[in-house]
PDB file of C-alpha atoms in Angstrom:
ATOM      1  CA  UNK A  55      -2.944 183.888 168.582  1.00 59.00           C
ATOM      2  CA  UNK A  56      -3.192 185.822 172.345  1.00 70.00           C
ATOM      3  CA  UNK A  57      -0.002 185.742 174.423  1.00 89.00           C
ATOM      4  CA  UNK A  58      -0.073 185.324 178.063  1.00 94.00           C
ATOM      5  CA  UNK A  59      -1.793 187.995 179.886  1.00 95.00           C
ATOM      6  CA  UNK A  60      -1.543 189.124 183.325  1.00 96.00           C
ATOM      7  CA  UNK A  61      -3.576 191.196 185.495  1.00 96.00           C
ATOM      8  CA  UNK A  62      -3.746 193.152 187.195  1.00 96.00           C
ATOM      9  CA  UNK A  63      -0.213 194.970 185.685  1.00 95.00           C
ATOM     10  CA  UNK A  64       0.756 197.093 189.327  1.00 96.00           C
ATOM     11  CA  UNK A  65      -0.855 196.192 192.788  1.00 96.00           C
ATOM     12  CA  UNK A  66      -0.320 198.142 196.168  1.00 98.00           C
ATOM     13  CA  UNK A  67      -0.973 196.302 199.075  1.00 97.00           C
ATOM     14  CA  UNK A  68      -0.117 196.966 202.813  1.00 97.00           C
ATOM     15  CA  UNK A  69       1.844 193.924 205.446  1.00 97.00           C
ATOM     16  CA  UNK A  70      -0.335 191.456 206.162  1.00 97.00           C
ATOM     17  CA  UNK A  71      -2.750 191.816 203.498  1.00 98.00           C
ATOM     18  CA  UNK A  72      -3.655 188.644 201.007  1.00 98.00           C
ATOM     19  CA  UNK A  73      -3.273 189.670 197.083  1.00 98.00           C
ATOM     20  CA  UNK A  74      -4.371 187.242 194.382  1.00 98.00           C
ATOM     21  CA  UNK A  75      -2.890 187.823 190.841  1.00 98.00           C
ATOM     22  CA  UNK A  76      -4.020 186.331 187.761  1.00 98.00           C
ATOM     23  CA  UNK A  77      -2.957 184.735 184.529  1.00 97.00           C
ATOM     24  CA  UNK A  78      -4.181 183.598 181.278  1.00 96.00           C
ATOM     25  CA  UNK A  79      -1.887 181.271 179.324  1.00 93.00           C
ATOM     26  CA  UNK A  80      -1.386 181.134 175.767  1.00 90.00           C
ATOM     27  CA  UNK A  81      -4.319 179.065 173.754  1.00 87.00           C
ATOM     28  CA  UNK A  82      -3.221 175.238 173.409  1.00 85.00           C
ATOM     29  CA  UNK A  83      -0.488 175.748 176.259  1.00 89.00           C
ATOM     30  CA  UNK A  84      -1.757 173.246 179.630  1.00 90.00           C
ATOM     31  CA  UNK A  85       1.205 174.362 182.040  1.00 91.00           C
ATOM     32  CA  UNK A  86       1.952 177.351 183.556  1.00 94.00           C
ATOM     33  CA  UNK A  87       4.636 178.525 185.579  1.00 95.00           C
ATOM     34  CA  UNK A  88       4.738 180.998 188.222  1.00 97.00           C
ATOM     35  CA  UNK A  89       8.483 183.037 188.708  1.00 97.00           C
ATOM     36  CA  UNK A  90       9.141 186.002 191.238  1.00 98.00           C
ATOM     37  CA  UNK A  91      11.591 188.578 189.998  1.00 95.00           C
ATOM     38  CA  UNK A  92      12.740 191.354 192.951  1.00 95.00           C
ATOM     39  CA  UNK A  93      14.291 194.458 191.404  1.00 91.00           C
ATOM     40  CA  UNK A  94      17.867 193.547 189.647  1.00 88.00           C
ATOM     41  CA  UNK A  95      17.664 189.922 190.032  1.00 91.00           C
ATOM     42  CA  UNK A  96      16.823 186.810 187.921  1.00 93.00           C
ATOM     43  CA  UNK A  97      13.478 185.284 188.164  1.00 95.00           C
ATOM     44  CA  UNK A  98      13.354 182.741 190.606  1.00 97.00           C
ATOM     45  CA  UNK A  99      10.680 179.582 190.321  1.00 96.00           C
ATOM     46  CA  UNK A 100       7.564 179.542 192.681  1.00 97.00           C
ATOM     47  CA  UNK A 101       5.524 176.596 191.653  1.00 95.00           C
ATOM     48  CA  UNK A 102       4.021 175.269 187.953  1.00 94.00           C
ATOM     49  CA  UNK A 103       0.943 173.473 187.253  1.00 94.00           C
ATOM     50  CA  UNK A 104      -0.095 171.425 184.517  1.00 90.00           C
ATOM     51  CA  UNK A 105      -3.554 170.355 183.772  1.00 87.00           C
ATOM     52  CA  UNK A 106      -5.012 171.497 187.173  1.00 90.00           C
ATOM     53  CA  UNK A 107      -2.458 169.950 189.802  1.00 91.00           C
ATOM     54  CA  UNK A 108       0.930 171.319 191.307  1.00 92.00           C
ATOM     55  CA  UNK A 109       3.630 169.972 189.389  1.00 86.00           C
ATOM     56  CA  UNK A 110       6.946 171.265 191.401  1.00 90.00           C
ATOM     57  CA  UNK A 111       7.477 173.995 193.633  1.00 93.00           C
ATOM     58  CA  UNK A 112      10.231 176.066 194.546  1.00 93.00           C
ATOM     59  CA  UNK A 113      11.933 176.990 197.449  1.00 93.00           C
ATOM     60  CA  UNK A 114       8.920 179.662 199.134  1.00 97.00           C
ATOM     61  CA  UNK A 115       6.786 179.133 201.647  1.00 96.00           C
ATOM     62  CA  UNK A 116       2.798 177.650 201.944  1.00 96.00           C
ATOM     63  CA  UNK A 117       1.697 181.438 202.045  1.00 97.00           C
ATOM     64  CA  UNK A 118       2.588 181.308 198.327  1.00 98.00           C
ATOM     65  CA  UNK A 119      -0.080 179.440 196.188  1.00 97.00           C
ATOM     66  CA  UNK A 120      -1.676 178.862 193.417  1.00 96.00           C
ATOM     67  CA  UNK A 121      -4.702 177.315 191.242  1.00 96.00           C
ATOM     68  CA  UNK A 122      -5.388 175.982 187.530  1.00 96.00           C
ATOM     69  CA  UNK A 123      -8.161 175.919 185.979  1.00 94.00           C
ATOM     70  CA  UNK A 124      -9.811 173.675 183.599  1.00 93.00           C
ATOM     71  CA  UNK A 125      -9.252 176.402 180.876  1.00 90.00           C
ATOM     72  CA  UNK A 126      -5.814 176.469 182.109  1.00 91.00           C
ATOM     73  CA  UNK A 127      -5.591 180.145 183.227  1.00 94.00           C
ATOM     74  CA  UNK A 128      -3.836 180.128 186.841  1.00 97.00           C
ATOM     75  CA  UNK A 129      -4.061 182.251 189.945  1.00 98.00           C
ATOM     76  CA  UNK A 130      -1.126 183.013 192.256  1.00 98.00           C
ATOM     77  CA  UNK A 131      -1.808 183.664 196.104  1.00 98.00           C
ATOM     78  CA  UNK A 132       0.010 185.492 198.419  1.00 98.00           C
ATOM     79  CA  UNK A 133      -1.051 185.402 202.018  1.00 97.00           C
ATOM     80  CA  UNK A 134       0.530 187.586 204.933  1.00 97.00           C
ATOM     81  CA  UNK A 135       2.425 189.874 202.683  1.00 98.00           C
ATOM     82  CA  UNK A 136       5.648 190.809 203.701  1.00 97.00           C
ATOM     83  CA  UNK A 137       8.026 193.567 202.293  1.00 97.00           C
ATOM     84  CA  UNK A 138      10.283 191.155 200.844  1.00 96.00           C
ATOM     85  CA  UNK A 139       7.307 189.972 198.544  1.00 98.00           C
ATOM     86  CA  UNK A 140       8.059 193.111 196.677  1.00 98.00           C
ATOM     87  CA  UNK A 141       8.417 192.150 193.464  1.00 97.00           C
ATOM     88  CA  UNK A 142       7.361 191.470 189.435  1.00 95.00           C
ATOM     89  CA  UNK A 143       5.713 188.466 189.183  1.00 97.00           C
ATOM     90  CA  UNK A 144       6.209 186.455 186.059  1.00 96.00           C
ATOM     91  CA  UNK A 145       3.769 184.066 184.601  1.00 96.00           C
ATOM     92  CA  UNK A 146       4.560 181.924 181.367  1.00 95.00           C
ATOM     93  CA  UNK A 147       2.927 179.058 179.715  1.00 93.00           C
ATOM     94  CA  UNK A 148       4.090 176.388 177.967  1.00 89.00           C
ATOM     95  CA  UNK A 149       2.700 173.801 175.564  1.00 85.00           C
ATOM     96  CA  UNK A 150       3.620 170.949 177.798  1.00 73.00           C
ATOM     97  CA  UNK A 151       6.436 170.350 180.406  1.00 60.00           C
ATOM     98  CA  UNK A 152       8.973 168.730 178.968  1.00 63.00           C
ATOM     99  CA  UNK A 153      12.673 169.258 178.536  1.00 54.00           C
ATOM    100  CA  UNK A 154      13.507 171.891 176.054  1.00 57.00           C
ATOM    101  CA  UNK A 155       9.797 173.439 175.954  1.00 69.00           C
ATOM    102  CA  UNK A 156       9.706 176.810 175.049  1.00 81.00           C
ATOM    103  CA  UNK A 157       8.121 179.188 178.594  1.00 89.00           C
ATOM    104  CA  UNK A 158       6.328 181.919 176.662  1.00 91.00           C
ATOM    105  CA  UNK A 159       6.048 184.961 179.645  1.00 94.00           C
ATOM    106  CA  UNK A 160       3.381 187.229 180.113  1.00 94.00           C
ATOM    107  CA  UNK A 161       4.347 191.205 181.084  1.00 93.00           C
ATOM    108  CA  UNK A 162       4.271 190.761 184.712  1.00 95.00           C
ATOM    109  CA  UNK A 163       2.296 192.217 187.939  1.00 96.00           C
ATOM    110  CA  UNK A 164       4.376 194.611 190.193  1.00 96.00           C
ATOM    111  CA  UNK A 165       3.584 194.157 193.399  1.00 98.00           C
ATOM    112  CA  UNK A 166       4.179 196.440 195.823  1.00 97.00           C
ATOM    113  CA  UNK A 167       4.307 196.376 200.057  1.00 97.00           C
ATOM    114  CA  UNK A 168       4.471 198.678 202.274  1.00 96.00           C
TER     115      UNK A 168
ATOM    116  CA  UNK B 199      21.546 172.858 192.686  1.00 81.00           C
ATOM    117  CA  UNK B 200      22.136 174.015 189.287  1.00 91.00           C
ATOM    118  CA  UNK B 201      22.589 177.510 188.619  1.00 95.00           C
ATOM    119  CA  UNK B 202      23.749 180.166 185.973  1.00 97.00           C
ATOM    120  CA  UNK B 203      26.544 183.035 186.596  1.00 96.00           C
ATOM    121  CA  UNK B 204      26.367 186.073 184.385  1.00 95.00           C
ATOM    122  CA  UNK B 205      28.879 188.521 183.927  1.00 89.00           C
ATOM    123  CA  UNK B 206      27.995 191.695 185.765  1.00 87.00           C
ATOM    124  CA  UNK B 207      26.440 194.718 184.166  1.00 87.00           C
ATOM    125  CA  UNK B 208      26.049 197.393 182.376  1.00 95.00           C
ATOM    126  CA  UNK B 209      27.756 196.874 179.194  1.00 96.00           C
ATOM    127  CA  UNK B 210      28.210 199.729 177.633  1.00 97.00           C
ATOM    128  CA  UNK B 211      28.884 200.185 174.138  1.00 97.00           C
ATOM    129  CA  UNK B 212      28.440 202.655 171.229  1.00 97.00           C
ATOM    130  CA  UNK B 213      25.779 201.480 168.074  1.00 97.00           C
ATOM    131  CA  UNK B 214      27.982 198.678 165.710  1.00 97.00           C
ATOM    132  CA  UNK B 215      29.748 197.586 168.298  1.00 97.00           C
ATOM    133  CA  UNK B 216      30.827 193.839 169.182  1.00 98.00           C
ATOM    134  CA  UNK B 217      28.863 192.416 172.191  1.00 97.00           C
ATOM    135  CA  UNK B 218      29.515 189.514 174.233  1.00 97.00           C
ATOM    136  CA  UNK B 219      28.076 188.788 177.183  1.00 97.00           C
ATOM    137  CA  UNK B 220      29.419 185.652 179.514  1.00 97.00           C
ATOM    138  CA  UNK B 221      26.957 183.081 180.765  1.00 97.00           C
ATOM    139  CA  UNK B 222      28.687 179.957 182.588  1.00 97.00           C
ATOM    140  CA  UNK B 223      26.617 177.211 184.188  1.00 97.00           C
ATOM    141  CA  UNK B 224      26.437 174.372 186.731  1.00 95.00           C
ATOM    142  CA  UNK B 225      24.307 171.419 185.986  1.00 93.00           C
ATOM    143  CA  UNK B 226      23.894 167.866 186.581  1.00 86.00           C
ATOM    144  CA  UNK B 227      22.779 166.297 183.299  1.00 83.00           C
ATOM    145  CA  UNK B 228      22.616 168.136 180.152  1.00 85.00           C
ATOM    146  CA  UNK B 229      19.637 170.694 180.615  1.00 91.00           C
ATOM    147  CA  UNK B 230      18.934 172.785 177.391  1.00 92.00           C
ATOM    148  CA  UNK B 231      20.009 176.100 177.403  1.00 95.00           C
ATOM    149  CA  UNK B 232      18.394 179.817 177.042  1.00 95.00           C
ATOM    150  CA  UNK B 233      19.111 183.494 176.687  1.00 97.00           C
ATOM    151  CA  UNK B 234      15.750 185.880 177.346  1.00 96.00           C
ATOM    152  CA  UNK B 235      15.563 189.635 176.951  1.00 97.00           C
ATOM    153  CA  UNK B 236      13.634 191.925 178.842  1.00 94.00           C
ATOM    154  CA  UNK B 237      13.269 195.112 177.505  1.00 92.00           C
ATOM    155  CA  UNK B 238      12.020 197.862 180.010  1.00 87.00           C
ATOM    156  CA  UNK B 239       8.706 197.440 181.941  1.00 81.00           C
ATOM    157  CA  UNK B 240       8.205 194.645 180.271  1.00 84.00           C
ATOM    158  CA  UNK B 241       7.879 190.684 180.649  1.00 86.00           C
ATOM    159  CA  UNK B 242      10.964 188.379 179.017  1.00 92.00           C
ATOM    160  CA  UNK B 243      10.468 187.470 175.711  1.00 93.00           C
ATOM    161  CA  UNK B 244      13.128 184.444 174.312  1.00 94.00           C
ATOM    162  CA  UNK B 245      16.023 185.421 172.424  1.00 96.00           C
ATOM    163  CA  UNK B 246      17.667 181.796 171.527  1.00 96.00           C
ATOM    164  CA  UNK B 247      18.052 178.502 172.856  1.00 95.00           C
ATOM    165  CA  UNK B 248      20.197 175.071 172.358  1.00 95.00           C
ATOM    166  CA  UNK B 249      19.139 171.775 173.750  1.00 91.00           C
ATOM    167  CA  UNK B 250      22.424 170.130 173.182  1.00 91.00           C
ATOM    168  CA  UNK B 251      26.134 170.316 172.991  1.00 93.00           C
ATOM    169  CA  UNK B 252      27.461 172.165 170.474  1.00 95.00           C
ATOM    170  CA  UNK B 253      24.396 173.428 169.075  1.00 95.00           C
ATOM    171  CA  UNK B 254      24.366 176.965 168.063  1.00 97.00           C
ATOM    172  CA  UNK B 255      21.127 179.119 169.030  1.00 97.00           C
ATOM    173  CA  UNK B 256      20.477 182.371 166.708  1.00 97.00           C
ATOM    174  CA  UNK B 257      18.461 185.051 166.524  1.00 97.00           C
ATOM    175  CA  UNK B 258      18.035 188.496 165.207  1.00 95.00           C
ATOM    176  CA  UNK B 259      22.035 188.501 165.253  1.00 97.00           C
ATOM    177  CA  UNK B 260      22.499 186.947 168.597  1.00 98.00           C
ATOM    178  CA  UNK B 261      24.432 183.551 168.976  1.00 98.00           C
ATOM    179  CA  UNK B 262      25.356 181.711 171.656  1.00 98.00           C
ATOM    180  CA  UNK B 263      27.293 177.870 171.329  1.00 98.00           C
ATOM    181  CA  UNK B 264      26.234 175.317 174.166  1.00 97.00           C
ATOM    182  CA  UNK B 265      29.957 174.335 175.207  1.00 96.00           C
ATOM    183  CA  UNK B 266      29.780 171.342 177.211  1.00 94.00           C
ATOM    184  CA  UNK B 267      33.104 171.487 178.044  1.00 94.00           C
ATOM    185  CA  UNK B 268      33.534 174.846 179.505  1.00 95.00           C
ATOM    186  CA  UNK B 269      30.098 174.854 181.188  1.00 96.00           C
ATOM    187  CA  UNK B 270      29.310 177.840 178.897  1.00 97.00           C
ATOM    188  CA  UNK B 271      26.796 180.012 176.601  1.00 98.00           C
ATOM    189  CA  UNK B 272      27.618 183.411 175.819  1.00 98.00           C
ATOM    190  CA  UNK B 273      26.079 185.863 174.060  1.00 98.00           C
ATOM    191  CA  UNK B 274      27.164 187.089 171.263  1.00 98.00           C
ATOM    192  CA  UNK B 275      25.818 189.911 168.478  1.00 98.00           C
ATOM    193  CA  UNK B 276      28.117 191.133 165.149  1.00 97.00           C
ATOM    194  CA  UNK B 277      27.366 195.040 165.514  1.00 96.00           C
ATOM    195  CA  UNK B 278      24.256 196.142 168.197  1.00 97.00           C
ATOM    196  CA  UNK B 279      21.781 198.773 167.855  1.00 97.00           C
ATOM    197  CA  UNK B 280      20.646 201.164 170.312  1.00 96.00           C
ATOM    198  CA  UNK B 281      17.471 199.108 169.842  1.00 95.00           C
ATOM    199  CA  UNK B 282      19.306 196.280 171.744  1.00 97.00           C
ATOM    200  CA  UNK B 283      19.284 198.272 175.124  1.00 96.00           C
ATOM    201  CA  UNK B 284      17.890 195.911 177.324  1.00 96.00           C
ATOM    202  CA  UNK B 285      18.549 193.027 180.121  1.00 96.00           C
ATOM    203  CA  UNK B 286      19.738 189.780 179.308  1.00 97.00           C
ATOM    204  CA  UNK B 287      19.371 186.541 181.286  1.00 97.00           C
ATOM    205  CA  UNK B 288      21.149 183.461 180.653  1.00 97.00           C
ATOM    206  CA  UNK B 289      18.866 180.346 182.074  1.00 96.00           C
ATOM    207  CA  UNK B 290      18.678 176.582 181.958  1.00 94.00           C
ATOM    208  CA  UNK B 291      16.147 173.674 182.029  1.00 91.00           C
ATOM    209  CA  UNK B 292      16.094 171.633 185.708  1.00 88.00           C
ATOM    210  CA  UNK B 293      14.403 168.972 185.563  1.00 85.00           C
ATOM    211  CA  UNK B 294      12.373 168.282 188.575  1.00 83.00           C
ATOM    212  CA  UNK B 295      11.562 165.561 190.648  1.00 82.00           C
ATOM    213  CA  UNK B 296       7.859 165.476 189.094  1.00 81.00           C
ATOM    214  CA  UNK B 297       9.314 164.972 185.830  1.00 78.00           C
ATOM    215  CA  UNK B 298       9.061 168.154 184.855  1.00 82.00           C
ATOM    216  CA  UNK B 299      11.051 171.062 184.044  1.00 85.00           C
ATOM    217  CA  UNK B 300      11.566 174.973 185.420  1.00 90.00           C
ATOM    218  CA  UNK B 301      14.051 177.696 184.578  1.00 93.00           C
ATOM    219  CA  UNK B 302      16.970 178.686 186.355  1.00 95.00           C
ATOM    220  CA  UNK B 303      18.180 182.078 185.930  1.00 96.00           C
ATOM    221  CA  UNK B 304      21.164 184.079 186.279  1.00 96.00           C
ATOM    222  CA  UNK B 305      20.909 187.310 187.752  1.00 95.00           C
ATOM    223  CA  UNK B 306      21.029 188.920 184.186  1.00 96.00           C
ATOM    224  CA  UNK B 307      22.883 191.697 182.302  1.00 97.00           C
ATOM    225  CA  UNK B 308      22.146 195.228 181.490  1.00 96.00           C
ATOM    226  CA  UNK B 309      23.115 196.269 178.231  1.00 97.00           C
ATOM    227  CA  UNK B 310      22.768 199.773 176.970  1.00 97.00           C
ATOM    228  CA  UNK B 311      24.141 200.685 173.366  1.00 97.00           C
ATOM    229  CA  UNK B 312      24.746 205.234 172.510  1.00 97.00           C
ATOM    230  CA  UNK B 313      24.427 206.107 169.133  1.00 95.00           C
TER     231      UNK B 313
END
């Protein structure tokens, strides 16, 4: 059975710049969550999506967003990069979004501004 | 909101030591309860869980009781190994408006075991 995979695993980008990372979730798992981790803190929620459609979203801003795809891989996009975007970005899929499912993480993308 | 307060890092301790590490929450409803590990450069991988009160999540030697009363999961391990060096985050289940749920994390805590 394949974990989640993420790619690519480091990015450089410049301010300003767009940067789309990608994700492939665990086979039979149709929801995927999308967490931002800045160096020493706790990963913090961006948005999920189950089959295809934006189920909840957290607390960052439209230049953040995402896709799902019918074979339930996802794609995070960042528009007009800022410094504060920084960060490892976490991807994990679940087998459905329910209360108590397990989020199974991939390894990460560390994106870096400058 | 809810959220999850961790006891500040590092811990520091020398191989068969006792570890406990303090995880308190704040929650509306009873959201289930987690402790990942992320060992270094690398994604978090899940340690243990609970979904209810006074359940008991174990793994590899790691415990942690869901106390309802004192808001509260810590992490606990019998005798570490330097193998254990890693960061630990406590989390929780929100359930969101959708229905659905996301994590909540605490800002986790380094752990790093010496011969």
């Amino acid at each position: 059975e394949t974990g989640v995979t993420q790619s690519p695993t480091h990015l450089i980008k410049t301010r300003g710049q767009q940067v789309t990372l990608r994700c492939s979730s665990q086979s039979g798992h149709n929801t995927v969550s999308w967490y931002q981790q800045a160096l020493g803190q706790g990963p913090q929620f961006i948005f999920q999506y189950y089959r295809e459609e934006e189920n909840g979203r957290g607390n960052f801003p439209p230049r953040f967003s995402g896709l799902q795809f019918p074979n339930y891989s996802s794609e995070l996009n960042v528009n007009a990069l800022e410094l504060d975007d920084s960060a490892l970005y976490l991807c994990a899929s679940s087998p459905g979004a329910n209360q108590g499912n397990e989020q199974f993480f991939g390894p990460g993308t560390r994106l870096t501004v400058l | 909101g809810n959220s999850v307060t961790q006891m500040e890092g590092p811990v520091t301790l020398s191989e068969e030591a006792f570890l406990t590490i303090n995880c308190t929450y704040t929650a509306t409803g009873y959201p289930s309860l987690f402790w990942y590990v992320q060992y270094p450069g690398e994604g978090l991988q899940l340690l243990l869980k609970a979904t209810k009160a006074d359940d008991k999540g174990s793994n590899k030697g790691f415990e942690a009781t869901y106390r309802k009363e004192t808001t509260s999961f810590h992490l606990e391990k019998g005798s570490v190994q330097v193998s254990d060096s890693a960061v630990y985050f406590c989390a929780l289940s929100e359930l969101m408006n959708t229905g659905f749920q996301k994590l909540v994390f605490g800002t986790g805590t380094r752990l790093l075991v010496s011969p």
